[in-house]
Amino acid sequence: MLDEIFDNFSKNSIFKNKRTLQANYTPEVIRHRESEIKQIASILAPSLRLEKPSNLFLYGVTGTGKTLSVKYVVSQLLEKAKTGGFNLRIIYINCKLKKVADTEYRILAELLSALGKKVPETGLPTDSLYKQFIEIVNEEDQLLILVLDEIDQAVDKIG
């Protein structure tokens, strides 16, 4: 009885590649965002000379490819840095996730965690975390690029 259902299900899928529906999926080719990708890349390119790039603030309607474009550029940038022997580090944080960005403390804790520092979920003064973050960044012999995706969500919550 169930064999027929399972056999039908495994043979007939409406999806060509279901993986493309996952939030973390990045296609090999991004269509119709060439101009935006080039702009992002040109702003971040100085990091390949270990120069501090300009800050970049992207905004626009949901679902237009901002996150996808930035993730694509920083992944390519990181590859280029690795092959060129540049000490570049990129930290991506999605501020829309409640466990990450409902307080300034949690954003800093997430950044410190990405840098290898264990931080308790609560209990330390926020300025202490900020100082730790600055110290670690200054001690490291590398250029750090932070991508704070959906930062407006955190600003709305934190104020």
CSV table of C-alpha atoms in Angstrom, one decimal:
chain,number,residue,atom,x,y,z
A,1,MET,CA,0.0,0.0,0.0
A,2,LEU,CA,2.7,2.5,1.0
A,3,ASP,CA,5.2,1.3,-1.5
A,4,GLU,CA,3.2,2.9,-4.3
A,5,ILE,CA,3.1,6.3,-2.6
A,6,PHE,CA,6.8,6.1,-1.8
A,7,ASP,CA,7.7,5.0,-5.3
A,8,ASN,CA,5.6,7.7,-6.9
A,9,PHE,CA,7.2,10.3,-4.6
A,10,SER,CA,10.7,9.3,-5.4
A,11,LYS,CA,10.1,9.2,-9.2
A,12,ASN,CA,8.0,12.3,-9.7
A,13,SER,CA,9.4,15.5,-8.3
A,14,ILE,CA,8.2,19.0,-9.3
A,15,PHE,CA,11.7,20.3,-8.3
A,16,LYS,CA,14.7,20.2,-10.6
A,17,ASN,CA,17.0,21.1,-7.7
A,18,LYS,CA,15.3,21.5,-4.3
A,19,ARG,CA,18.6,22.8,-2.8
A,20,THR,CA,18.0,26.1,-4.6
A,21,LEU,CA,15.1,26.9,-2.2
A,22,GLN,CA,17.4,26.8,0.9
A,23,ALA,CA,18.2,30.2,2.5
A,24,ASN,CA,22.0,29.5,2.3
A,25,TYR,CA,22.0,28.5,-1.4
A,26,THR,CA,24.2,30.7,-3.6
A,27,PRO,CA,24.0,30.1,-7.4
A,28,GLU,CA,27.1,29.9,-9.4
A,29,VAL,CA,25.9,32.6,-11.7
A,30,ILE,CA,23.9,35.6,-10.4
A,31,ARG,CA,21.7,37.1,-13.1
A,32,HIS,CA,20.6,40.7,-13.5
A,33,ARG,CA,22.8,42.0,-10.7
A,34,GLU,CA,26.1,42.5,-12.6
A,35,SER,CA,26.2,46.2,-12.0
A,36,GLU,CA,25.4,46.0,-8.3
A,37,ILE,CA,28.0,43.2,-7.9
A,38,LYS,CA,30.7,45.3,-9.7
A,39,GLN,CA,29.9,48.3,-7.4
A,40,ILE,CA,30.2,46.2,-4.3
A,41,ALA,CA,33.4,44.6,-5.5
A,42,SER,CA,34.9,48.0,-6.4
A,43,ILE,CA,34.2,49.3,-2.9
A,44,LEU,CA,35.7,46.3,-1.2
A,45,ALA,CA,38.6,45.8,-3.6
A,46,PRO,CA,41.1,48.0,-1.6
A,47,SER,CA,41.0,45.3,1.1
A,48,LEU,CA,43.2,43.2,-1.3
A,49,ARG,CA,45.9,45.7,-0.7
A,50,LEU,CA,45.2,45.4,3.1
A,51,GLU,CA,43.7,48.9,2.9
A,52,LYS,CA,40.5,49.7,4.8
A,53,PRO,CA,37.7,49.8,2.3
A,54,SER,CA,34.8,52.3,2.5
A,55,ASN,CA,31.8,51.4,4.6
A,56,LEU,CA,29.0,50.0,2.5
A,57,PHE,CA,25.3,50.3,3.3
A,58,LEU,CA,22.9,48.5,1.1
A,59,TYR,CA,19.2,49.0,1.3
A,60,GLY,CA,16.2,48.2,-0.8
A,61,VAL,CA,13.1,46.1,-1.2
A,62,THR,CA,13.2,42.6,0.3
A,63,GLY,CA,14.1,39.9,-2.1
A,64,THR,CA,16.0,41.9,-4.6
A,65,GLY,CA,19.4,40.2,-4.2
A,66,LYS,CA,21.3,42.4,-1.7
A,67,THR,CA,22.3,39.5,0.6
A,68,LEU,CA,23.1,37.2,-2.3
A,69,SER,CA,25.2,39.8,-4.1
A,70,VAL,CA,27.2,40.7,-1.0
A,71,LYS,CA,27.8,37.0,0.0
A,72,TYR,CA,28.9,36.4,-3.6
A,73,VAL,CA,31.3,39.3,-3.7
A,74,VAL,CA,32.9,38.5,-0.2
A,75,SER,CA,33.3,34.8,-1.1
A,76,GLN,CA,35.1,35.8,-4.3
A,77,LEU,CA,37.1,38.4,-2.4
A,78,LEU,CA,38.1,35.8,0.2
A,79,GLU,CA,39.2,33.4,-2.5
A,80,LYS,CA,41.3,36.1,-4.2
A,81,ALA,CA,42.9,37.0,-0.8
A,82,LYS,CA,43.8,33.4,-0.1
A,83,THR,CA,45.4,32.8,-3.5
A,84,GLY,CA,47.2,36.1,-3.2
A,85,GLY,CA,48.4,35.4,0.4
A,86,PHE,CA,46.5,38.3,1.9
A,87,ASN,CA,45.4,38.0,5.5
A,88,LEU,CA,41.8,38.9,5.1
A,89,ARG,CA,38.9,37.8,7.4
A,90,ILE,CA,35.2,38.2,6.7
A,91,ILE,CA,32.6,37.8,9.4
A,92,TYR,CA,28.9,37.6,8.3
A,93,ILE,CA,26.2,38.1,10.9
A,94,ASN,CA,22.5,38.0,10.1
A,95,CYS,CA,21.0,40.5,12.5
A,96,LYS,CA,17.5,39.3,11.7
A,97,LEU,CA,18.0,36.2,13.9
A,98,LYS,CA,16.5,36.9,17.3
A,99,LYS,CA,19.2,35.0,19.2
A,100,VAL,CA,21.9,37.2,17.5
A,101,ALA,CA,20.5,40.7,17.3
A,102,ASP,CA,17.8,41.5,19.8
A,103,THR,CA,20.4,43.4,21.9
A,104,GLU,CA,23.6,45.2,21.3
A,105,TYR,CA,25.2,42.8,23.8
A,106,ARG,CA,24.3,39.8,21.6
A,107,ILE,CA,25.6,41.3,18.4
A,108,LEU,CA,29.0,41.9,20.1
A,109,ALA,CA,28.9,38.5,21.7
A,110,GLU,CA,28.3,37.0,18.2
A,111,LEU,CA,31.2,39.0,16.8
A,112,LEU,CA,33.5,37.9,19.6
A,113,SER,CA,32.4,34.3,19.1
A,114,ALA,CA,33.3,34.5,15.4
A,115,LEU,CA,36.7,35.7,16.5
A,116,GLY,CA,37.1,32.7,18.8
A,117,LYS,CA,36.3,34.3,22.1
A,118,LYS,CA,33.7,32.6,24.4
A,119,VAL,CA,31.2,35.1,25.9
A,120,PRO,CA,28.5,34.4,28.4
A,121,GLU,CA,25.0,35.0,27.1
A,122,THR,CA,24.5,37.7,29.8
A,123,GLY,CA,26.3,39.2,32.7
A,124,LEU,CA,29.1,41.4,31.3
A,125,PRO,CA,28.8,45.1,30.6
A,126,THR,CA,28.3,45.9,26.9
A,127,ASP,CA,31.2,48.3,26.9
A,128,SER,CA,33.5,45.5,28.2
A,129,LEU,CA,32.5,43.4,25.1
A,130,TYR,CA,33.1,46.3,22.8
A,131,LYS,CA,36.6,46.8,24.3
A,132,GLN,CA,37.4,43.1,23.9
A,133,PHE,CA,36.3,43.2,20.3
A,134,ILE,CA,38.5,46.3,19.6
A,135,GLU,CA,41.5,44.7,21.3
A,136,ILE,CA,41.2,41.4,19.4
A,137,VAL,CA,40.8,43.3,16.1
A,138,ASN,CA,43.8,45.5,16.8
A,139,GLU,CA,45.9,42.5,17.9
A,140,GLU,CA,45.2,40.4,14.8
A,141,ASP,CA,47.5,40.9,11.8
A,142,GLN,CA,44.7,40.9,9.3
A,143,LEU,CA,42.0,43.1,7.7
A,144,LEU,CA,38.6,42.3,9.0
A,145,ILE,CA,35.4,43.0,7.0
A,146,LEU,CA,32.1,42.8,8.9
A,147,VAL,CA,28.9,42.1,7.1
A,148,LEU,CA,25.9,42.9,9.3
A,149,ASP,CA,23.0,41.7,7.2
A,150,GLU,CA,19.5,43.0,8.1
A,151,ILE,CA,21.1,45.6,10.5
A,152,ASP,CA,17.9,47.6,10.3
A,153,GLN,CA,16.2,44.8,12.3
A,154,ALA,CA,18.6,45.3,15.1
A,155,VAL,CA,18.3,49.0,15.0
A,156,ASP,CA,14.5,48.7,15.3
A,157,LYS,CA,14.9,46.4,18.3
A,158,ILE,CA,17.8,48.2,20.0
A,159,GLY,CA,16.9,51.8,19.1
